[in-house]
Amino acid sequence: MKRLIAFLLIACMVACMCVAAVSAADETTAAVEETTTAVEETTAAAEETTAAVEETSAAAESEAAPAEESEGPGALRIILLVMQILSCVVLTATIMLQSSKEGGLGALTGNSGNYFGKSKSATLDAKLGRITKWIAAAFVLLTLIVSLLYTAA
């Protein structure tokens, strides 16, 4: 069951990364088209008069400023995606470190599951359980934030 959950988490992470890559490609295409349109308008104005060239270059600088500001959210998206990938990897690791309730592979490591030997593993399992809950909450929260950032853009 743990391996199924880990596999599903990894599949979710890959799907989020694919959506992010497609969205980033769409944003880049739109930015290139906007820049091309601005360059064509600037060239036409420069051919008309020399005075218009100075006004157009000032307008082009003001149009270029929003394009530079749009890189801020792009960097934020990259940081959030990296945090999401790291949380997914750590979540998978903490799930895999927890001992099975049914014995499972615990018998291979010498954990026979007797009543007196469970006190140490119970505290470790409790800590891993709490860590898993917090990391899972962080993963879900990061996924929601990243999806909101990509749908807003």
C-alpha positions as a printed Julia matrix, in Angstrom:
153×3 Matrix{Float64}:
  0.0     0.0     0.0
  2.88    2.34    0.82
  4.47    1.7    -2.55
  1.17    2.48   -4.24
  0.92    5.77   -2.34
  4.54    6.6    -3.18
  3.9     5.79   -6.84
  0.78    7.99   -6.86
  2.71   10.87   -5.27
  5.44   10.6    -7.88
  2.85   10.44  -10.66
  1.18   13.56   -9.24
  4.52   15.34   -9.11
  5.29   14.43  -12.73
  1.85   15.64  -13.84
  2.35   18.96  -12.02
  5.75   19.38  -13.64
  4.26   18.69  -17.1
  1.53   21.26  -16.54
  4.13   23.76  -15.35
  6.33   23.16  -18.4
  3.41   23.62  -20.8
  2.32   26.8   -19.03
  5.86   28.17  -19.08
  6.12   27.45  -22.82
  2.81   29.26  -23.45
  3.99   32.26  -21.44
  7.27   32.38  -23.35
  5.45   32.25  -26.7
  3.13   35.07  -25.67
  6.07   37.18  -24.48
  7.9    36.66  -27.79
  4.81   37.68  -29.76
  4.37   40.82  -27.65
  8.03   41.72  -28.11
  7.83   41.17  -31.88
  4.79   43.43  -32.12
  6.54   46.14  -30.1
  9.64   45.97  -32.35
  7.54   46.29  -35.52
  5.71   49.31  -34.15
  8.99   50.95  -33.14
 10.51   50.37  -36.6
  7.49   51.89  -38.4
  7.59   54.98  -36.21
 11.36   55.39  -36.78
 10.9    55.37  -40.55
  8.29   58.16  -40.43
 10.29   60.84  -38.63
 13.44   61.25  -36.56
 11.49   62.87  -33.74
  9.15   59.91  -33.61
 12.18   57.66  -33.11
 13.02   59.32  -29.8
  9.4    59.09  -28.61
  9.12   55.48  -29.75
 12.34   54.42  -27.98
 10.97   55.94  -24.78
  7.71   54.04  -25.34
  9.64   50.84  -26.08
 11.56   51.22  -22.8
  8.3    51.66  -20.93
  6.83   48.62  -22.7
  9.93   46.56  -21.88
  9.59   47.29  -18.14
  6.46   45.11  -17.61
  8.17   42.24  -19.45
 11.08   42.46  -16.98
  8.66   42.56  -14.03
  6.96   39.37  -15.23
 10.14   37.41  -14.44
  9.48   37.87  -10.71
  6.49   35.51  -10.64
  8.4    33.15  -12.95
 11.17   32.88  -10.38
  8.56   32.39   -7.66
  7.0    29.57   -9.68
 10.36   27.87  -10.11
 11.11   28.14   -6.38
  7.67   26.74   -5.5
  8.07   23.87   -7.99
 11.47   22.97   -6.52
  9.95   23.05   -3.02
  7.09   20.86   -4.25
  9.48   18.32   -5.76
 11.55   18.23   -2.57
  8.44   17.79   -0.41
  7.31   14.95   -2.67
 10.67   13.18   -2.36
 10.79   13.64    1.44
  7.16   12.52    1.76
  7.9     9.38   -0.25
 10.96    8.67    1.9
  9.07    9.1     5.19
  6.27    6.84    3.98
  8.76    4.17    2.96
 10.61    4.42    6.32
  7.5     3.67    8.37
  7.07    0.13    9.54
  4.21   -1.85    8.14
  1.23   -2.57   10.36
  1.06   -6.11    8.96
  4.68   -7.09    9.5
  5.56   -7.23    5.8
  9.28   -6.62    5.28
  9.81   -6.06    9.01
 10.39   -9.81    9.4
 13.44   -9.59    7.1
 15.15   -7.04    9.35
 14.63   -9.05   12.52
 11.63   -7.08   13.74
  9.54  -10.06   14.76
  6.81   -7.85   16.19
  6.69   -9.24   19.72
  4.94   -7.2    22.38
  8.02   -6.12   24.34
 10.1    -5.09   21.31
  7.61   -2.55   19.95
  8.28    0.32   22.36
 11.26    1.71   20.39
  9.66    1.3    16.99
  6.38    2.78   18.2
  8.04    6.06   19.1
  9.91    6.15   15.8
  6.73    5.28   13.94
  4.84    7.99   15.81
  7.48   10.57   14.86
  7.49    9.43   11.25
  3.68    9.56   11.24
  3.67   13.16   12.47
  6.38   14.14    9.98
  4.41   12.49    7.19
  1.27   14.43    8.09
  3.08   17.79    8.07
  4.95   17.11    4.84
  1.76   15.86    3.16
 -0.02   19.07    4.22
  2.88   21.14    2.84
  2.81   19.17   -0.42
 -0.93   19.72   -0.87
 -0.59   23.43   -0.03
  2.31   23.87   -2.48
  0.34   22.06   -5.18
 -2.63   24.4    -4.69
 -0.42   27.51   -4.75
  1.42   26.41   -7.9
 -1.84   25.59   -9.66
 -3.29   28.99   -8.69
 -0.18   30.76   -9.97
 -0.38   28.98  -13.32
 -4.11   29.53  -13.78
 -3.77   33.22  -12.87
 -1.1    33.75  -15.55
